CSV table of C-alpha atoms in Angstrom, one decimal:
chain,number,residue,atom,x,y,z
A,1,MET,CA,-48.6,0.3,55.5
A,2,SER,CA,-48.6,3.1,54.1
A,3,THR,CA,-51.7,5.4,54.7
A,4,ILE,CA,-52.4,5.6,51.0
A,5,ALA,CA,-51.6,2.6,49.3
A,6,ASP,CA,-52.5,2.0,45.7
A,7,ASN,CA,-50.5,-1.7,45.6
A,8,SER,CA,-52.9,-2.6,49.0
A,9,ASP,CA,-56.1,-4.9,49.9
A,10,LEU,CA,-58.1,-5.5,46.5
A,11,SER,CA,-61.3,-6.6,47.0
A,12,VAL,CA,-62.5,-10.1,46.4
A,13,LYS,CA,-65.3,-9.0,43.6
A,14,GLU,CA,-62.5,-7.9,41.5
A,15,THR,CA,-59.1,-10.3,41.7
A,16,SER,CA,-62.4,-13.4,41.1
A,17,ARG,CA,-63.8,-11.1,37.6
A,18,TYR,CA,-60.6,-11.7,35.6
A,19,SER,CA,-57.2,-14.1,35.7
A,20,LYS,CA,-54.0,-13.2,36.2
A,21,LYS,CA,-52.8,-13.6,32.8
A,22,THR,CA,-56.1,-10.8,31.4
A,23,ILE,CA,-54.6,-8.1,33.7
A,24,ARG,CA,-51.1,-9.1,32.7
A,25,LEU,CA,-51.5,-8.8,30.0
A,26,ALA,CA,-54.0,-5.3,29.8
A,27,VAL,CA,-50.9,-3.4,31.5
A,28,SER,CA,-48.5,-4.9,29.3
A,29,LEU,CA,-50.7,-3.1,26.7
A,30,PHE,CA,-50.8,0.0,28.6
A,31,TYR,CA,-46.7,0.9,28.4
A,32,PHE,CA,-46.9,-0.5,24.6
A,33,GLY,CA,-49.3,1.8,24.2
A,34,GLN,CA,-47.2,5.0,25.9
A,35,GLY,CA,-44.1,3.2,23.4
A,36,LEU,CA,-46.1,3.7,21.3
A,37,VAL,CA,-47.2,7.0,21.6
A,38,PHE,CA,-43.8,8.5,22.3
A,39,ALA,CA,-42.0,7.0,19.6
A,40,SER,CA,-44.3,8.5,17.0
A,41,TRP,CA,-43.7,11.5,18.4
A,42,ALA,CA,-39.7,11.5,18.3
A,43,SER,CA,-39.9,9.9,14.4
A,44,ARG,CA,-41.4,13.0,12.9
A,45,ILE,CA,-38.8,15.2,14.4
A,46,PRO,CA,-36.9,16.2,11.5
A,47,ASP,CA,-40.9,16.7,9.3
A,48,LEU,CA,-41.5,19.3,11.7
A,49,LYS,CA,-38.5,21.0,12.2
A,50,THR,CA,-38.3,21.5,8.3
A,51,ALA,CA,-42.2,22.2,8.6
A,52,LEU,CA,-41.7,24.9,10.9
A,53,ASN,CA,-39.0,26.1,9.9
A,54,LEU,CA,-35.5,25.7,12.4
A,55,SER,CA,-32.5,25.8,13.3
A,56,ASP,CA,-30.8,22.9,15.1
A,57,ALA,CA,-30.5,25.2,17.7
A,58,ALA,CA,-33.8,26.5,17.9
A,59,LEU,CA,-35.2,23.1,17.7
A,60,GLY,CA,-32.9,22.0,20.8
A,61,SER,CA,-34.5,24.5,22.7
A,62,ILE,CA,-37.9,23.9,22.0
A,63,LEU,CA,-37.7,20.2,22.5
A,64,LEU,CA,-36.5,21.2,26.2
A,65,ALA,CA,-40.3,22.0,26.8
A,66,LEU,CA,-41.2,18.1,27.3
A,67,PRO,CA,-38.6,17.1,30.0
A,68,ILE,CA,-39.4,20.2,31.4
A,69,GLY,CA,-43.3,19.8,31.6
A,70,GLN,CA,-42.1,16.0,33.1
A,71,LEU,CA,-39.7,17.3,35.8
A,72,ILE,CA,-42.3,20.1,37.3
A,73,THR,CA,-45.5,17.6,37.2
A,74,MET,CA,-43.6,15.4,39.1
A,75,PRO,CA,-44.7,15.9,42.4
A,76,LEU,CA,-48.4,16.4,41.6
A,77,SER,CA,-48.7,13.6,39.4
A,78,GLY,CA,-48.2,11.7,42.5
A,79,ARG,CA,-50.2,12.8,44.6
A,80,LEU,CA,-53.9,12.7,42.4
A,81,VAL,CA,-52.6,8.8,42.0
A,82,ALA,CA,-52.2,8.6,45.7
A,83,ILE,CA,-55.7,10.0,46.4
A,84,PHE,CA,-57.1,9.0,43.1
A,85,GLY,CA,-55.8,5.4,42.3
A,86,SER,CA,-53.7,4.6,39.4
A,87,LYS,CA,-56.5,3.0,37.5
A,88,LYS,CA,-58.5,5.9,37.6
A,89,ILE,CA,-55.8,8.3,36.8
A,90,LEU,CA,-54.3,6.4,34.0
A,91,THR,CA,-58.0,5.8,32.6
A,92,MET,CA,-58.3,9.5,32.3
A,93,ALA,CA,-54.2,10.5,31.6
A,94,THR,CA,-53.7,7.8,28.1
A,95,PRO,CA,-56.5,9.3,26.5
A,96,LEU,CA,-55.4,12.7,26.7
A,97,TYR,CA,-51.7,11.5,25.8
A,98,ALA,CA,-52.6,10.5,22.5
A,99,LEU,CA,-54.4,13.3,22.0
A,100,CYS,CA,-51.5,15.8,23.1
A,101,LEU,CA,-49.6,13.7,20.2
A,102,THR,CA,-51.9,15.0,18.2
A,103,ASN,CA,-52.1,18.7,19.1
A,104,LEU,CA,-48.1,18.4,18.2
A,105,ALA,CA,-49.0,18.2,14.6
A,106,LEU,CA,-50.7,21.6,14.8
A,107,ALA,CA,-48.3,23.5,15.0
A,108,THR,CA,-47.3,25.8,12.7
A,109,HIS,CA,-44.4,28.3,15.2
A,110,GLY,CA,-41.9,27.5,17.3
A,111,TRP,CA,-43.8,28.9,20.1
A,112,GLN,CA,-46.0,26.5,19.4
A,113,LEU,CA,-44.5,23.4,19.4
A,114,ALA,CA,-42.4,24.4,22.6
A,115,LEU,CA,-46.2,25.3,24.5
A,116,PHE,CA,-47.8,21.0,22.9
A,117,LEU,CA,-44.3,19.9,24.1
A,118,LEU,CA,-44.8,21.0,27.6
A,119,LEU,CA,-48.7,19.6,27.6
A,120,PHE,CA,-47.2,16.4,26.2
A,121,GLY,CA,-44.8,16.3,28.7
A,122,ILE,CA,-46.9,16.6,31.7
A,123,SER,CA,-50.1,14.2,30.3
A,124,GLY,CA,-47.0,11.6,29.5
A,125,ASN,CA,-45.5,12.3,33.4
A,126,LEU,CA,-49.0,11.4,34.7
A,127,CYS,CA,-48.8,8.5,32.4
A,128,ASN,CA,-45.6,7.3,33.7
A,129,ILE,CA,-46.9,7.3,37.4
A,130,ALA,CA,-49.8,6.1,37.4
A,131,LEU,CA,-49.1,3.0,34.6
A,132,ASN,CA,-45.6,2.7,36.7
A,133,THR,CA,-47.8,2.4,40.6
A,134,GLN,CA,-50.4,0.4,38.6
A,135,ALA,CA,-47.8,-1.5,37.7
A,136,VAL,CA,-46.5,-2.2,41.2
A,137,THR,CA,-50.1,-3.3,42.1
A,138,ALA,CA,-50.4,-6.0,39.8
A,139,GLU,CA,-46.9,-7.4,40.5
A,140,GLY,CA,-47.8,-7.8,43.9
A,141,HIS,CA,-51.8,-9.4,42.7
A,142,TYR,CA,-49.7,-11.8,40.5
A,143,GLY,CA,-47.3,-12.8,42.9
A,144,LYS,CA,-43.8,-12.9,41.3
A,145,PRO,CA,-41.4,-10.3,39.8
A,146,ILE,CA,-43.2,-9.2,36.4
A,147,MET,CA,-42.3,-5.5,36.7
A,148,SER,CA,-39.4,-6.0,33.9
A,149,SER,CA,-41.5,-7.5,31.5
A,150,PHE,CA,-43.9,-4.5,31.8
A,151,HIS,CA,-41.1,-2.2,31.3
A,152,GLY,CA,-40.2,-4.7,28.1
A,153,SER,CA,-43.6,-4.2,26.4
A,154,TRP,CA,-42.5,-0.6,26.6
A,155,SER,CA,-39.6,-1.0,24.9
A,156,LEU,CA,-41.2,-3.0,22.5
A,157,GLY,CA,-43.7,-0.2,21.4
A,158,LEU,CA,-40.7,1.8,21.0
A,159,PHE,CA,-39.3,-0.4,17.8
A,160,THR,CA,-43.0,-0.9,16.5
A,161,GLY,CA,-43.7,3.0,16.7
A,162,ALA,CA,-40.4,3.7,15.1
A,163,LEU,CA,-41.2,1.3,12.4
A,164,VAL,CA,-44.4,2.5,12.2
A,165,GLY,CA,-43.6,6.6,11.5
A,166,LEU,CA,-40.9,4.9,8.8
A,167,LEU,CA,-43.9,3.2,6.9
A,168,MET,CA,-46.0,6.8,7.9
A,169,MET,CA,-43.5,8.1,5.7
A,170,ASN,CA,-42.7,6.2,2.7
A,171,LEU,CA,-46.6,6.3,1.8
A,172,HIS,CA,-46.3,10.3,2.2
A,173,LEU,CA,-48.6,10.5,5.1
A,174,THR,CA,-49.0,13.7,6.6
A,175,THR,CA,-47.7,13.8,10.6
A,176,ALA,CA,-51.1,14.7,11.3
A,177,VAL,CA,-52.7,11.5,9.3
A,178,HIS,CA,-50.1,9.6,11.2
A,179,PHE,CA,-50.5,11.4,14.5
A,180,TRP,CA,-54.4,10.6,14.3
A,181,ILE,CA,-54.2,7.0,13.6
A,182,ILE,CA,-51.9,6.3,16.4
A,183,ALA,CA,-54.6,8.3,18.7
A,184,GLY,CA,-57.3,6.2,17.7
A,185,ILE,CA,-55.4,3.2,18.3
A,186,GLY,CA,-54.8,4.2,21.7
A,187,TRP,CA,-58.1,5.2,22.6
A,188,THR,CA,-59.3,2.0,21.2
A,189,HIS,CA,-56.9,-0.1,23.3
A,190,ILE,CA,-58.1,2.0,26.5
A,191,PHE,CA,-61.7,1.4,26.0
A,192,ILE,CA,-61.2,-2.5,25.9
A,193,ASN,CA,-58.6,-2.7,28.7
A,194,HIS,CA,-59.0,0.0,31.2
A,195,ARG,CA,-61.7,-2.4,32.6
A,196,PHE,CA,-58.9,-5.0,33.4
A,197,LEU,CA,-57.3,-2.9,35.3
A,198,LEU,CA,-56.7,-3.0,39.6
A,199,ILE,CA,-58.1,-1.1,42.0
A,200,GLY,CA,-55.8,-0.9,45.2
A,201,LYS,CA,-58.5,-0.6,47.7
A,202,ALA,CA,-56.8,1.3,50.9
A,203,VAL,CA,-58.2,3.8,54.2
A,204,GLN,CA,-56.9,7.1,53.7
A,205,LYS,CA,-55.6,7.2,57.1
A,206,GLU,CA,-54.0,10.9,56.6
A,207,LYS,CA,-54.3,14.1,53.5
A,208,PRO,CA,-51.0,13.1,51.5
A,209,LYS,CA,-49.0,16.7,51.4
A,210,PHE,CA,-47.7,18.1,48.1
A,211,LEU,CA,-44.2,17.8,49.3
A,212,MET,CA,-42.8,15.0,51.3
A,213,LYS,CA,-38.9,15.2,53.3
A,214,PRO,CA,-37.5,12.2,50.2
A,215,GLN,CA,-36.1,9.0,52.4
A,216,GLY,CA,-32.6,8.1,52.4
A,217,VAL,CA,-33.8,4.4,50.9
A,218,LEU,CA,-36.0,6.2,47.9
A,219,VAL,CA,-33.0,8.9,47.4
A,220,GLN,CA,-30.1,5.8,47.2
A,221,LEU,CA,-32.8,4.1,45.1
A,222,GLY,CA,-33.1,7.3,43.2
A,223,ILE,CA,-28.9,8.0,42.9
A,224,ILE,CA,-29.3,3.8,41.1
A,225,ALA,CA,-31.4,5.6,38.9
A,226,PHE,CA,-29.9,8.4,38.0
A,227,CYS,CA,-26.9,6.4,37.0
A,228,SER,CA,-28.9,3.8,35.1
A,229,MET,CA,-30.9,6.7,33.2
A,230,ALA,CA,-27.9,8.7,33.3
A,231,THR,CA,-26.2,5.8,30.8
A,232,GLU,CA,-29.4,5.0,29.0
A,233,GLY,CA,-29.3,8.8,28.1
A,234,ALA,CA,-25.4,8.8,27.0
A,235,MET,CA,-26.1,5.4,24.7
A,236,MET,CA,-29.0,7.1,23.3
A,237,ASP,CA,-27.5,9.5,22.0
A,238,TRP,CA,-23.7,9.5,21.9
A,239,SER,CA,-23.1,5.4,21.2
A,240,GLY,CA,-23.5,6.6,17.4
A,241,VAL,CA,-20.9,9.2,17.4
A,242,TYR,CA,-18.0,6.2,19.5
A,243,PHE,CA,-18.8,4.2,16.7
A,244,LYS,CA,-18.1,6.8,13.9
A,245,GLU,CA,-15.3,8.2,15.5
A,246,ILE,CA,-13.5,5.6,18.0
A,247,VAL,CA,-14.7,2.8,16.6
A,248,HIS,CA,-14.1,4.0,12.9
A,249,ALA,CA,-17.2,1.8,12.0
A,250,PRO,CA,-17.9,1.6,8.1
A,251,VAL,CA,-20.6,3.7,7.7
A,252,LYS,CA,-23.2,1.0,7.3
A,253,TRP,CA,-21.7,-0.4,10.7
A,254,ILE,CA,-22.5,3.1,12.5
A,255,ILE,CA,-25.7,2.7,13.4
A,256,LEU,CA,-24.6,-1.3,15.0
A,257,GLY,CA,-23.3,-0.2,18.4
A,258,TYR,CA,-27.1,1.3,19.5
A,259,ALA,CA,-28.7,-1.5,17.7
A,260,SER,CA,-27.2,-3.9,19.6
A,261,TYR,CA,-27.4,-2.0,23.4
A,262,SER,CA,-31.4,-1.4,22.2
A,263,ALA,CA,-32.1,-4.6,21.0
A,264,MET,CA,-30.3,-6.6,24.5
A,265,MET,CA,-31.9,-4.1,26.6
A,266,THR,CA,-35.5,-5.5,25.1
A,267,ILE,CA,-34.7,-9.0,25.5
A,268,GLY,CA,-33.1,-8.3,28.8
A,269,ARG,CA,-36.4,-7.1,30.2
A,270,PHE,CA,-38.1,-9.7,28.9
A,271,ILE,CA,-36.1,-12.0,30.4
A,272,GLY,CA,-35.3,-10.4,33.9
A,273,ASP,CA,-38.1,-11.2,35.8
A,274,LYS,CA,-37.1,-15.0,36.3
A,275,PHE,CA,-33.6,-13.9,37.2
A,276,ILE,CA,-34.8,-11.7,39.7
A,277,ALA,CA,-36.9,-14.1,41.1
A,278,SER,CA,-34.1,-16.6,41.5
A,279,TYR,CA,-31.4,-14.5,42.8
A,280,GLY,CA,-33.3,-11.5,44.2
A,281,ARG,CA,-33.0,-7.5,43.7
A,282,LYS,CA,-30.1,-7.1,45.4
A,283,THR,CA,-28.0,-9.6,44.1
A,284,MET,CA,-29.4,-8.7,40.4
A,285,LEU,CA,-28.5,-5.4,40.8
A,286,GLN,CA,-25.2,-5.6,42.1
A,287,ILE,CA,-25.1,-7.5,38.9
A,288,CYS,CA,-26.2,-5.4,36.5
A,289,GLY,CA,-24.1,-2.8,37.8
A,290,VAL,CA,-20.4,-4.6,37.1
A,291,VAL,CA,-22.1,-6.1,33.8
A,292,ILE,CA,-22.2,-2.1,32.6
A,293,SER,CA,-18.6,-1.3,33.7
A,294,THR,CA,-17.5,-4.4,32.8
A,295,GLY,CA,-19.3,-3.1,28.6
A,296,MET,CA,-18.3,-0.2,28.8
A,297,PHE,CA,-14.6,-0.1,29.7
A,298,LEU,CA,-14.6,-3.2,27.1
A,299,SER,CA,-15.3,-0.8,24.1
A,300,VAL,CA,-13.2,1.9,25.6
A,301,ALA,CA,-10.7,-0.6,25.9
A,302,PHE,CA,-10.7,-2.6,22.6
A,303,PRO,CA,-12.7,0.2,20.4
A,304,ASN,CA,-12.7,-2.5,17.7
A,305,LEU,CA,-16.5,-3.1,15.7
A,306,ILE,CA,-16.6,-7.1,17.6
A,307,VAL,CA,-15.6,-5.9,21.1
A,308,ALA,CA,-17.1,-2.5,20.8
A,309,THR,CA,-20.6,-4.3,20.1
A,310,ILE,CA,-20.0,-6.9,22.6
A,311,GLY,CA,-19.6,-4.3,25.1
A,312,PHE,CA,-22.4,-2.7,24.1
A,313,MET,CA,-24.9,-5.3,24.0
A,314,MET,CA,-23.2,-6.1,28.0
A,315,VAL,CA,-24.4,-2.8,28.9
A,316,GLY,CA,-28.5,-3.1,27.5
A,317,ILE,CA,-28.3,-6.3,29.6
A,318,GLY,CA,-26.9,-4.4,32.4
A,319,VAL,CA,-29.5,-1.2,32.0
A,320,SER,CA,-32.7,-3.2,30.9
A,321,VAL,CA,-34.5,-4.1,34.4
A,322,ILE,CA,-32.4,-2.0,36.7
A,323,ILE,CA,-35.2,0.9,36.8
A,324,PRO,CA,-38.2,-1.7,36.6
A,325,MET,CA,-36.7,-3.0,40.0
A,326,THR,CA,-35.7,0.5,41.7
A,327,TYR,CA,-39.9,1.2,41.5
A,328,THR,CA,-40.9,-1.4,42.0
A,329,ILE,CA,-38.9,-2.1,45.5
A,330,ALA,CA,-39.6,2.0,45.9
A,331,GLY,CA,-43.5,1.0,45.5
A,332,ASN,CA,-43.2,-1.8,48.6
A,333,ASN,CA,-42.4,0.4,50.6
A,334,ASP,CA,-44.1,1.3,53.3
A,335,LYS,CA,-44.1,4.6,54.5
A,336,ILE,CA,-45.6,6.7,51.9
A,337,PRO,CA,-47.6,6.6,49.4
A,338,SER,CA,-46.8,3.9,46.0
A,339,SER,CA,-47.2,7.1,43.6
A,340,LEU,CA,-45.4,9.4,46.2
A,341,ALA,CA,-42.6,7.3,46.5
A,342,ILE,CA,-41.8,6.2,42.6
A,343,ALA,CA,-42.3,10.2,41.7
A,344,MET,CA,-39.7,11.1,44.2
A,345,VAL,CA,-37.4,8.1,42.4
A,346,SER,CA,-38.5,8.9,38.9
A,347,SER,CA,-37.5,12.6,39.9
A,348,ILE,CA,-33.9,11.7,40.8
A,349,GLY,CA,-34.0,9.2,38.2
A,350,TYR,CA,-34.8,11.8,35.5
A,351,PHE,CA,-32.5,14.0,36.0
A,352,GLY,CA,-29.5,11.3,34.9
A,353,PHE,CA,-31.2,11.0,31.9
A,354,LEU,CA,-31.4,14.7,31.0
A,355,MET,CA,-27.7,15.3,32.5
A,356,GLY,CA,-26.0,12.5,30.6
A,357,PRO,CA,-25.9,13.1,27.4
A,358,PRO,CA,-24.4,16.9,27.6
A,359,LEU,CA,-21.2,14.6,30.5
A,360,ILE,CA,-20.4,13.2,27.2
A,361,GLY,CA,-20.4,16.1,24.8
A,362,TYR,CA,-18.1,18.2,28.2
A,363,ILE,CA,-16.2,15.1,29.2
A,364,SER,CA,-15.2,14.8,25.7
A,365,GLU,CA,-14.5,18.2,24.7
A,366,LEU,CA,-11.9,18.7,27.7
A,367,PHE,CA,-10.2,15.0,26.9
A,368,SER,CA,-12.2,12.8,24.6
A,369,LEU,CA,-14.6,10.7,24.1
A,370,ARG,CA,-13.4,6.8,25.3
A,371,TYR,CA,-12.8,9.1,28.3
A,372,SER,CA,-16.4,10.2,28.8
A,373,PHE,CA,-17.4,6.5,28.5
A,374,ALA,CA,-15.0,5.1,30.6
A,375,VAL,CA,-17.1,7.6,33.0
A,376,VAL,CA,-20.0,5.9,32.1
A,377,GLY,CA,-19.1,2.9,32.5
A,378,CYS,CA,-18.0,4.1,36.7
A,379,PHE,CA,-21.8,4.3,37.1
A,380,GLY,CA,-22.0,0.5,36.7
A,381,ILE,CA,-19.7,0.5,40.1
A,382,LEU,CA,-21.7,3.0,41.6
A,383,ILE,CA,-24.6,0.8,41.2
A,384,SER,CA,-23.3,-2.1,43.2
A,385,LEU,CA,-21.1,0.1,45.8
A,386,LEU,CA,-24.6,1.5,46.8
A,387,VAL,CA,-26.8,-1.7,46.6
A,388,ARG,CA,-24.4,-3.6,49.0
A,389,LYS,CA,-25.5,-0.4,51.6
A,390,ILE,CA,-29.2,-0.8,50.9
A,391,THR,CA,-30.9,-3.0,53.5
A,392,ALA,CA,-34.2,-2.4,52.5
A,393,ILE,CA,-33.3,-4.0,49.1
A,394,ARG,CA,-33.3,-7.5,49.0
C-alpha cells in the first residue's frame, strides 16, 4: 500500500451515499469541463493574436508559456494532491482554472498574455493531476475499467468547446464575454457536482518528498506515454500539412486527416474500456502500438486520400486508450502515492507532446514529410516492445 494513497479505502458513509453511476458522471463532467475550457482558449487564439498585433514568431514564443507552466508545477501538483487529496484540490483548482481563462482576455500586451498563460498552465496542471488521481480512485471504486471513458469525456469537451467558440465568433461576441460565459458554466457545474467526488481515506505514514527517485516501471510507463503523446502532437500539428503536401488532397478535404483521426480517438476512448476489461491492459497496449504503426506506415506507403484517411483513423484508435491505461497503471502502484506516480508519468509523456511536432519539422527539413511520419510510426513499435518487458502490467 502507498504511504499516502488517494485511491485507497473509502469511508462506508461516502460509498453508500451516492451511486456508482452518479460518481462516474460527476468525474466525467469534470473531464468534459476541462476540455471545454481548454478548447475555448484555443478557439480564440487568432482573435487574441490580431487584438495584440502579434507576429507569428511572437505568438509562438508566447504560447510556450502554457506548457512551461504545466511542466514546472508537475512535482508540486503531485505532492499537493498526495497531502490534501484529489477531491479537495480539484474543488479548489477547477474554479481557478476557469478564472485563469477569463484573465487571458484581459491581456493588452504580449508579455501580459504570456504571464496569464503561465498561470493558466499552472492551474491546468493542478487540475490535471488531481482529476486523473480522482479518476483512478473512481475506477477502483467502480470495480471495472472506466478510465478511458473519462478521457473520452475530455475529448468530447474539446470538440464542444471548438463548436461553442465558432458559435461565439459568428455571434460577434467578444473574447471576454465568451470566456466569462464558459467560466460561469464551469462554476455552476463545480458547485453542483463537487459533492459527488470520492475521498480516499488513508493514514499518512511519512511525509512525501518534493522530488522522489523515479521507479523503473514509472520511467517505462513514461516512455510509453512519451511515444503516444508525441504521436498525438504530430497528428494535431502536421496532419493537415501532410494531407496538403503529400496526399495532395483537394482544399475542401485537407481537414479530413485530422478530423478522421480525432473522431476515432474519441470513439476509441468511449469503447476502449470494454476491450481493456476483456483482454487486459498489457495486451491492449501491445495491440495499440501495432495499430499506430500499421496506420502510420499505411499512410506513408500509400499516400492517397482513401488509404491515408484509413491510416489516420487507425492511428486515432491506437492512441485513444494508451494514456488512460498508463495513468491507471501508475496510479495503482504500491510504492508511492497515486498523484506523484501520475505526475511522473505525465511529465515524461508531456515532453513527447512538446517534442513531437518539432521533430516532424526537423526530419522533414532534412529528408521529407513522409520520412517524418514513418519515424512517428516507429513509436508504435517501441510501445509494443516496451510493454512486453513490464511485468507490472496485467
